[in-house]
Structure formats: structure tokens, C-alpha cells
mmCIF file of C-alpha atoms in Angstrom:
data_model
loop_
_atom_site.group_PDB
_atom_site.id
_atom_site.type_symbol
_atom_site.label_atom_id
_atom_site.label_comp_id
_atom_site.label_asym_id
_atom_site.label_seq_id
_atom_site.Cartn_x
_atom_site.Cartn_y
_atom_site.Cartn_z
ATOM 1 C CA UNK A 1 91.536 92.127 185.642
ATOM 2 C CA UNK A 2 91.842 95.433 183.909
ATOM 3 C CA UNK A 3 95.038 97.253 182.874
ATOM 4 C CA UNK A 4 97.887 96.854 180.423
ATOM 5 C CA UNK A 5 99.602 93.644 179.691
ATOM 6 C CA UNK A 6 103.334 93.421 179.480
ATOM 7 C CA UNK A 7 103.167 90.975 176.532
ATOM 8 C CA UNK A 8 104.598 92.102 173.186
ATOM 9 C CA UNK A 9 104.472 90.796 169.505
ATOM 10 C CA UNK A 10 107.135 91.255 166.944
ATOM 11 C CA UNK A 11 106.222 92.231 163.304
ATOM 12 C CA UNK A 12 108.842 91.728 160.532
ATOM 13 C CA UNK A 13 108.789 94.100 157.641
ATOM 14 C CA UNK A 14 110.965 93.447 154.548
ATOM 15 C CA UNK A 15 112.094 96.699 152.813
ATOM 16 C CA UNK A 16 113.147 96.557 149.189
ATOM 17 C CA UNK A 17 114.887 99.160 147.217
ATOM 18 C CA UNK A 18 112.740 100.981 144.756
ATOM 19 C CA UNK A 19 113.495 100.793 140.992
ATOM 20 C CA UNK A 20 114.182 104.158 139.283
ATOM 21 C CA UNK A 21 112.465 104.682 135.901
ATOM 22 C CA UNK A 22 114.528 106.382 133.229
ATOM 23 C CA UNK A 23 114.898 106.401 129.488
ATOM 24 C CA UNK A 24 116.347 108.344 126.473
ATOM 25 C CA UNK A 25 114.592 109.476 123.168
ATOM 26 C CA UNK A 26 116.350 109.203 119.898
ATOM 27 C CA UNK A 27 114.943 110.371 116.526
ATOM 28 C CA UNK A 28 112.292 113.048 116.559
ATOM 29 C CA UNK A 29 111.701 113.245 112.781
ATOM 30 C CA UNK A 30 108.110 113.095 111.371
ATOM 31 C CA UNK A 31 107.605 109.862 109.391
ATOM 32 C CA UNK A 32 110.722 108.184 110.772
ATOM 33 C CA UNK A 33 111.005 105.868 113.746
ATOM 34 C CA UNK A 34 111.511 107.484 117.180
ATOM 35 C CA UNK A 35 113.381 105.159 119.542
ATOM 36 C CA UNK A 36 112.925 104.993 123.334
ATOM 37 C CA UNK A 37 115.679 103.190 125.259
ATOM 38 C CA UNK A 38 115.152 101.994 128.701
ATOM 39 C CA UNK A 39 117.884 103.388 131.134
ATOM 40 C CA UNK A 40 115.988 102.527 134.353
ATOM 41 C CA UNK A 41 117.838 101.303 137.503
ATOM 42 C CA UNK A 42 116.722 97.991 138.749
ATOM 43 C CA UNK A 43 117.847 96.688 142.167
ATOM 44 C CA UNK A 44 120.311 93.909 142.048
ATOM 45 C CA UNK A 45 118.679 90.528 141.898
ATOM 46 C CA UNK A 46 115.351 91.817 140.796
ATOM 47 C CA UNK A 47 113.563 91.688 137.414
ATOM 48 C CA UNK A 48 111.072 94.262 136.146
ATOM 49 C CA UNK A 49 108.446 94.696 133.463
ATOM 50 C CA UNK A 50 108.111 97.719 131.403
ATOM 51 C CA UNK A 51 105.114 99.470 129.824
ATOM 52 C CA UNK A 52 105.373 102.491 127.512
ATOM 53 C CA UNK A 53 102.524 104.919 126.858
ATOM 54 C CA UNK A 54 103.516 106.858 123.800
ATOM 55 C CA UNK A 55 101.345 109.964 124.186
ATOM 56 C CA UNK A 56 98.835 109.298 121.425
ATOM 57 C CA UNK A 57 97.023 106.105 122.775
ATOM 58 C CA UNK A 58 99.651 103.781 121.524
ATOM 59 C CA UNK A 59 101.192 101.321 124.163
ATOM 60 C CA UNK A 60 104.267 99.228 123.820
ATOM 61 C CA UNK A 61 105.723 96.472 126.064
ATOM 62 C CA UNK A 62 109.343 95.561 126.595
ATOM 63 C CA UNK A 63 112.696 96.970 127.600
ATOM 64 C CA UNK A 64 112.728 99.413 124.605
ATOM 65 C CA UNK A 65 110.112 100.709 122.208
ATOM 66 C CA UNK A 66 109.954 102.499 118.886
ATOM 67 C CA UNK A 67 107.115 104.266 117.131
ATOM 68 C CA UNK A 68 106.659 106.369 113.985
ATOM 69 C CA UNK A 69 104.505 109.470 114.514
ATOM 70 C CA UNK A 70 102.529 110.852 111.593
ATOM 71 C CA UNK A 71 101.795 114.246 112.978
ATOM 72 C CA UNK A 72 103.968 117.069 114.337
ATOM 73 C CA UNK A 73 103.512 117.714 118.032
ATOM 74 C CA UNK A 74 104.564 117.203 121.616
ATOM 75 C CA UNK A 75 103.807 113.713 122.833
ATOM 76 C CA UNK A 76 104.024 112.974 126.712
ATOM 77 C CA UNK A 77 105.754 109.526 126.797
ATOM 78 C CA UNK A 78 105.469 107.657 130.042
ATOM 79 C CA UNK A 79 107.520 104.541 131.070
ATOM 80 C CA UNK A 80 105.977 102.505 133.958
ATOM 81 C CA UNK A 81 108.234 99.771 135.487
ATOM 82 C CA UNK A 82 107.432 97.219 138.171
ATOM 83 C CA UNK A 83 109.634 94.688 139.686
ATOM 84 C CA UNK A 84 108.608 91.008 140.351
ATOM 85 C CA UNK A 85 107.778 91.849 143.982
ATOM 86 C CA UNK A 86 105.556 94.823 143.160
ATOM 87 C CA UNK A 87 107.806 97.874 143.488
ATOM 88 C CA UNK A 88 106.925 100.512 140.961
ATOM 89 C CA UNK A 89 108.221 103.808 139.381
ATOM 90 C CA UNK A 90 107.384 105.856 136.374
ATOM 91 C CA UNK A 91 108.781 108.690 134.375
ATOM 92 C CA UNK A 92 107.151 111.058 131.713
ATOM 93 C CA UNK A 93 109.146 112.878 129.201
ATOM 94 C CA UNK A 94 108.070 114.952 126.077
ATOM 95 C CA UNK A 95 108.821 113.578 122.570
ATOM 96 C CA UNK A 96 108.707 116.831 120.382
ATOM 97 C CA UNK A 97 108.096 115.491 116.916
ATOM 98 C CA UNK A 98 109.299 117.969 114.194
ATOM 99 C CA UNK A 99 108.677 118.147 110.450
ATOM 100 C CA UNK A 100 111.066 116.374 108.070
ATOM 101 C CA UNK A 101 112.426 117.757 104.754
ATOM 102 C CA UNK A 102 110.713 116.910 101.520
ATOM 103 C CA UNK A 103 113.080 115.484 98.867
ATOM 104 C CA UNK A 104 112.255 116.026 95.209
ATOM 105 C CA UNK A 105 113.887 116.783 91.940
ATOM 106 C CA UNK A 106 113.369 117.286 88.216
ATOM 107 C CA UNK A 107 115.532 116.300 85.257
ATOM 108 C CA UNK A 108 116.136 117.538 81.716
ATOM 109 C CA UNK A 109 115.963 116.250 79.029
ATOM 110 C CA UNK A 110 113.225 113.828 79.615
ATOM 111 C CA UNK A 111 114.884 111.228 77.358
ATOM 112 C CA UNK A 112 118.621 110.521 76.854
ATOM 113 C CA UNK A 113 120.379 108.136 74.518
ATOM 114 C CA UNK A 114 123.811 107.032 73.584
ATOM 115 C CA UNK A 115 124.019 109.929 71.074
ATOM 116 C CA UNK A 116 123.137 112.422 73.722
ATOM 117 C CA UNK A 117 123.890 110.806 77.086
ATOM 118 C CA UNK A 118 123.997 113.982 79.390
ATOM 119 C CA UNK A 119 121.161 114.637 81.792
ATOM 120 C CA UNK A 120 120.719 117.639 84.155
ATOM 121 C CA UNK A 121 119.164 117.394 87.547
ATOM 122 C CA UNK A 122 117.433 120.191 89.493
ATOM 123 C CA UNK A 123 116.877 119.890 93.161
ATOM 124 C CA UNK A 124 113.443 121.006 94.223
ATOM 125 C CA UNK A 125 113.611 119.668 97.800
ATOM 126 C CA UNK A 126 112.044 121.755 100.764
ATOM 127 C CA UNK A 127 113.686 122.452 104.009
ATOM 128 C CA UNK A 128 116.883 120.563 103.183
ATOM 129 C CA UNK A 129 120.589 121.707 103.093
ATOM 130 C CA UNK A 130 122.948 118.714 102.520
ATOM 131 C CA UNK A 131 122.345 116.701 99.443
ATOM 132 C CA UNK A 132 123.480 113.313 98.260
ATOM 133 C CA UNK A 133 122.841 111.997 94.685
ATOM 134 C CA UNK A 134 123.105 108.434 93.740
ATOM 135 C CA UNK A 135 123.004 108.103 89.893
ATOM 136 C CA UNK A 136 122.274 104.292 89.973
ATOM 137 C CA UNK A 137 125.523 103.464 88.156
ATOM 138 C CA UNK A 138 127.957 103.400 91.076
ATOM 139 C CA UNK A 139 128.516 107.131 91.012
ATOM 140 C CA UNK A 140 127.336 109.939 93.192
ATOM 141 C CA UNK A 141 127.445 113.670 93.737
ATOM 142 C CA UNK A 142 126.952 116.084 96.537
ATOM 143 C CA UNK A 143 126.170 119.128 94.317
ATOM 144 C CA UNK A 144 122.778 120.709 94.521
ATOM 145 C CA UNK A 145 121.927 120.646 90.827
ATOM 146 C CA UNK A 146 124.321 118.194 89.080
ATOM 147 C CA UNK A 147 124.828 117.095 85.552
ATOM 148 C CA UNK A 148 125.573 113.428 84.694
ATOM 149 C CA UNK A 149 126.779 111.379 81.619
ATOM 150 C CA UNK A 150 125.744 107.759 81.576
ATOM 151 C CA UNK A 151 128.096 105.421 79.728
ATOM 152 C CA UNK A 152 125.701 102.684 78.726
ATOM 153 C CA UNK A 153 122.113 102.404 77.796
ATOM 154 C CA UNK A 154 119.744 100.840 80.388
ATOM 155 C CA UNK A 155 117.482 101.716 83.229
ATOM 156 C CA UNK A 156 118.858 103.699 86.259
ATOM 157 C CA UNK A 157 117.310 104.384 89.541
ATOM 158 C CA UNK A 158 118.319 107.928 90.610
ATOM 159 C CA UNK A 159 118.028 108.587 94.332
ATOM 160 C CA UNK A 160 118.247 111.958 96.062
ATOM 161 C CA UNK A 161 118.810 111.949 99.820
ATOM 162 C CA UNK A 162 118.303 115.173 101.767
ATOM 163 C CA UNK A 163 118.838 116.187 105.326
ATOM 164 C CA UNK A 164 117.735 119.259 107.433
ATOM 165 C CA UNK A 165 119.339 121.108 110.247
ATOM 166 C CA UNK A 166 117.716 118.705 112.804
ATOM 167 C CA UNK A 167 119.340 115.675 111.059
ATOM 168 C CA UNK A 168 115.891 114.511 109.754
ATOM 169 C CA UNK A 169 116.257 112.739 106.340
ATOM 170 C CA UNK A 170 114.018 112.158 103.344
ATOM 171 C CA UNK A 171 114.706 110.552 100.065
ATOM 172 C CA UNK A 172 113.139 110.053 96.644
ATOM 173 C CA UNK A 173 113.916 107.811 93.656
ATOM 174 C CA UNK A 174 113.088 108.345 90.094
ATOM 175 C CA UNK A 175 113.834 106.114 87.120
ATOM 176 C CA UNK A 176 115.888 107.245 84.250
ATOM 177 C CA UNK A 177 115.949 105.380 80.913
ATOM 178 C CA UNK A 178 119.002 105.779 78.538
ATOM 179 C CA UNK A 179 117.988 104.630 75.151
ATOM 180 C CA UNK A 180 120.331 102.840 72.589
ATOM 181 C CA UNK A 181 120.888 104.619 69.217
ATOM 182 C CA UNK A 182 121.958 102.278 66.418
ATOM 183 C CA UNK A 183 124.298 104.308 64.189
ATOM 184 C CA UNK A 184 125.813 102.621 61.039
ATOM 185 C CA UNK A 185 127.426 104.151 57.934
ATOM 186 C CA UNK A 186 128.423 102.037 54.947
ATOM 187 C CA UNK A 187 129.966 103.726 52.006
ATOM 188 C CA UNK A 188 128.473 103.233 48.315
ATOM 189 C CA UNK A 189 131.890 103.064 46.642
ATOM 190 C CA UNK A 190 135.617 102.756 47.308
ATOM 191 C CA UNK A 191 138.844 102.981 45.272
ATOM 192 C CA UNK A 192 141.569 100.457 46.283
ATOM 193 C CA UNK A 193 144.364 102.219 44.530
ATOM 194 C CA UNK A 194 146.723 102.835 47.600
ATOM 195 C CA UNK A 195 146.330 106.589 47.480
ATOM 196 C CA UNK A 196 145.373 106.723 51.064
ATOM 197 C CA UNK A 197 141.736 107.713 50.431
ATOM 198 C CA UNK A 198 138.896 105.222 50.406
ATOM 199 C CA UNK A 199 141.384 102.336 49.771
ATOM 200 C CA UNK A 200 139.319 99.766 51.817
ATOM 201 C CA UNK A 201 135.617 99.163 52.351
ATOM 202 C CA UNK A 202 133.612 98.415 55.593
ATOM 203 C CA UNK A 203 130.976 99.627 57.995
ATOM 204 C CA UNK A 204 131.634 102.364 60.665
ATOM 205 C CA UNK A 205 129.312 103.192 63.466
ATOM 206 C CA UNK A 206 128.806 104.280 67.050
ATOM 207 C CA UNK A 207 129.802 101.935 69.904
ATOM 208 C CA UNK A 208 130.794 99.077 67.555
ATOM 209 C CA UNK A 209 133.280 97.901 70.139
ATOM 210 C CA UNK A 210 130.288 96.880 72.334
ATOM 211 C CA UNK A 211 128.635 94.578 69.760
ATOM 212 C CA UNK A 212 128.146 91.150 71.214
ATOM 213 C CA UNK A 213 128.800 89.593 67.819
ATOM 214 C CA UNK A 214 129.832 90.813 64.411
ATOM 215 C CA UNK A 215 129.937 89.300 60.901
ATOM 216 C CA UNK A 216 130.722 91.138 57.652
ATOM 217 C CA UNK A 217 130.568 89.460 54.170
ATOM 218 C CA UNK A 218 131.095 90.471 50.655
ATOM 219 C CA UNK A 219 129.552 88.641 47.603
ATOM 220 C CA UNK A 220 130.164 88.943 43.907
ATOM 221 C CA UNK A 221 127.440 89.226 41.352
ATOM 222 C CA UNK A 222 127.192 85.434 41.089
ATOM 223 C CA UNK A 223 126.571 85.074 44.834
ATOM 224 C CA UNK A 224 129.927 83.755 45.811
ATOM 225 C CA UNK A 225 131.252 84.983 49.030
ATOM 226 C CA UNK A 226 134.721 86.610 48.400
ATOM 227 C CA UNK A 227 135.251 88.240 51.792
ATOM 228 C CA UNK A 228 134.201 87.498 55.438
ATOM 229 C CA UNK A 229 135.397 88.827 58.821
ATOM 230 C CA UNK A 230 134.310 88.860 62.488
ATOM 231 C CA UNK A 231 136.800 91.617 63.278
ATOM 232 C CA UNK A 232 135.198 95.187 63.379
ATOM 233 C CA UNK A 233 138.596 96.611 62.506
ATOM 234 C CA UNK A 234 139.204 94.514 59.427
ATOM 235 C CA UNK A 235 137.784 96.022 56.145
ATOM 236 C CA UNK A 236 137.841 94.519 52.573
ATOM 237 C CA UNK A 237 140.841 95.586 50.493
ATOM 238 C CA UNK A 238 139.354 94.531 47.126
ATOM 239 C CA UNK A 239 142.533 95.291 45.126
ATOM 240 C CA UNK A 240 142.566 91.873 43.544
ATOM 241 C CA UNK A 241 138.940 91.981 42.340
ATOM 242 C CA UNK A 242 137.582 93.604 39.129
ATOM 243 C CA UNK A 243 135.671 96.957 39.216
ATOM 244 C CA UNK A 244 132.087 96.179 39.522
ATOM 245 C CA UNK A 245 129.108 96.217 42.013
ATOM 246 C CA UNK A 246 129.262 93.885 44.936
ATOM 247 C CA UNK A 247 126.729 92.963 47.738
ATOM 248 C CA UNK A 248 127.539 93.278 51.275
ATOM 249 C CA UNK A 249 125.860 91.653 54.354
ATOM 250 C CA UNK A 250 126.304 92.698 57.874
ATOM 251 C CA UNK A 251 124.948 90.645 60.835
ATOM 252 C CA UNK A 252 125.470 91.768 64.406
ATOM 253 C CA UNK A 253 124.189 91.353 67.836
ATOM 254 C CA UNK A 254 124.166 94.865 69.394
ATOM 255 C CA UNK A 255 125.071 95.554 73.022
ATOM 256 C CA UNK A 256 121.422 95.096 74.157
ATOM 257 C CA UNK A 257 121.358 91.610 72.569
ATOM 258 C CA UNK A 258 119.266 92.581 69.503
ATOM 259 C CA UNK A 259 120.181 90.706 66.144
ATOM 260 C CA UNK A 260 120.396 93.158 63.330
ATOM 261 C CA UNK A 261 120.936 92.317 59.581
ATOM 262 C CA UNK A 262 121.956 95.073 57.145
ATOM 263 C CA UNK A 263 122.763 94.719 53.499
ATOM 264 C CA UNK A 264 123.498 96.761 50.487
ATOM 265 C CA UNK A 265 125.637 97.360 47.358
ATOM 266 C CA UNK A 266 129.091 98.920 46.969
ATOM 267 C CA UNK A 267 130.900 99.759 43.712
ATOM 268 C CA UNK A 268 134.574 99.026 43.506
ATOM 269 C CA UNK A 269 136.204 101.737 41.274
ATOM 270 C CA UNK A 270 139.530 101.419 39.565
#
């Protein structure tokens, strides 16, 4: 009744291939997103879940992750993967976050206008080598300290983009205002005698070709309108009128949409 039995039992063990955890790190610049791309090897026919431990207490779930670090340092990033049947693997890599350049600039003069449209920019960025300026008017420059002339009055957002040797990027935008100068000159007398000097009468000014509307009128001393034009190039000849003092009226809509009315006196001399 004692001794060894010759009976046996069979135990079946299923062996599954193990997943291999792996990932790449892209972007190590302070203040910019760092991307973690899952490159793990998952056995054919299996699915896996992923958990990312980002080295500063932050946790992310999913096939990939991104995070913006706000302090320079070395962060141990761990990717844990587990298949649906419970097979696991993990990998830890160091994300070494480095400082980014600091973009900044000054400009002079502080105010520009249609009379003085040129502005000078000075790059005051730190830890930056390549530069890209966007002047906000569809033009740009790669000079360190460029000058620029604006064509039209308005508000322009000037952006400076800088990059350091580690391909870290920073940018800054400042607003530049170009003011409109209304410049108009109207003579007080003219001599329509065909001598080639002051033979016609009319206004001259800066950027008149950009007026949205233009109306120039001449009146005699009884208030009768004797000349009218909407063409900035057409002036009053006056040769058929007597020598006396006349009233003129100019009504325009300037390039910014402002309606302006000017009037005065002119002496026709014969």
C-alpha cells in the first residue's frame, strides 16, 4: 500500500511572446512641447495599453504623449506597456530639457508717419543666432538689425523669430503704428498768361493719388460756381475770367476714410 504510483498528469502551459517597450523623444526646448513617440514592439495579434511617467509627477495615457516642461533639467521618462493578456515591459529614458533663446527687440523712432516712414529695428535677443523678421506687411528680413520703410499708414504686427544652436525657437511680436500726415498746399495767386509759370490753379499734396474721393470747386464773388473737377490732375485755367479774388473749396475723403473740407481765397492776376 506504500510506494510510488505510476500514474501521471499533464499540465499545459501557454507561452506568449513578450512585448518590447521602446520610444523616441523629440523636442527638448524649455517652454515648448516635448513629444514622446511610442515605438514599442507588440506581438502579432495582441493589443497593449501604454502609461507614460514623465519624470516630474505627470502621467499620460495613450500610444504617444507630449508635455511642456517649465524648468531646465533631466527628467526620467518611463513607458510601461501591458498586453491584453498581461505581458508587460518598461523602458526609461532621460529627457534633458535645455534652455531656449529669448527673443526681444527695440525700434527707433517710436513714431513713424507717411512723411517719415522709415523705422530701424535692433535685435536684443539672448542666446540666438539665426533671425527672421516679419514686418506685418507681407515682407520679411533675415538681417540682425534691419531697417524698413512702410508704404501705407496703419497698424503692423512685427514679429521676430529666433533660433539657437539646439534648434530651440522663441518669438516676440510688437505693434508698430504708422500715422497719416495730411499735407496740402494751395497757392494764393496765379497768372494765367501762358508764360509757363503759375498758369493754372489747384491744390498739391502728399499721397493725393490715394484719396478715396476728391472734389475741387471755384466760386466767383457772387457765389456762382465757375469750375468743378473730381480729377486731382485737373487744375483751373482761369484765362477767360477777370482778374479778381475767387473762393475755392476742396472736399476729399483721404486714404483712411476721413472726410476733409478745406477752403480759401485765390487772386487771379493778369
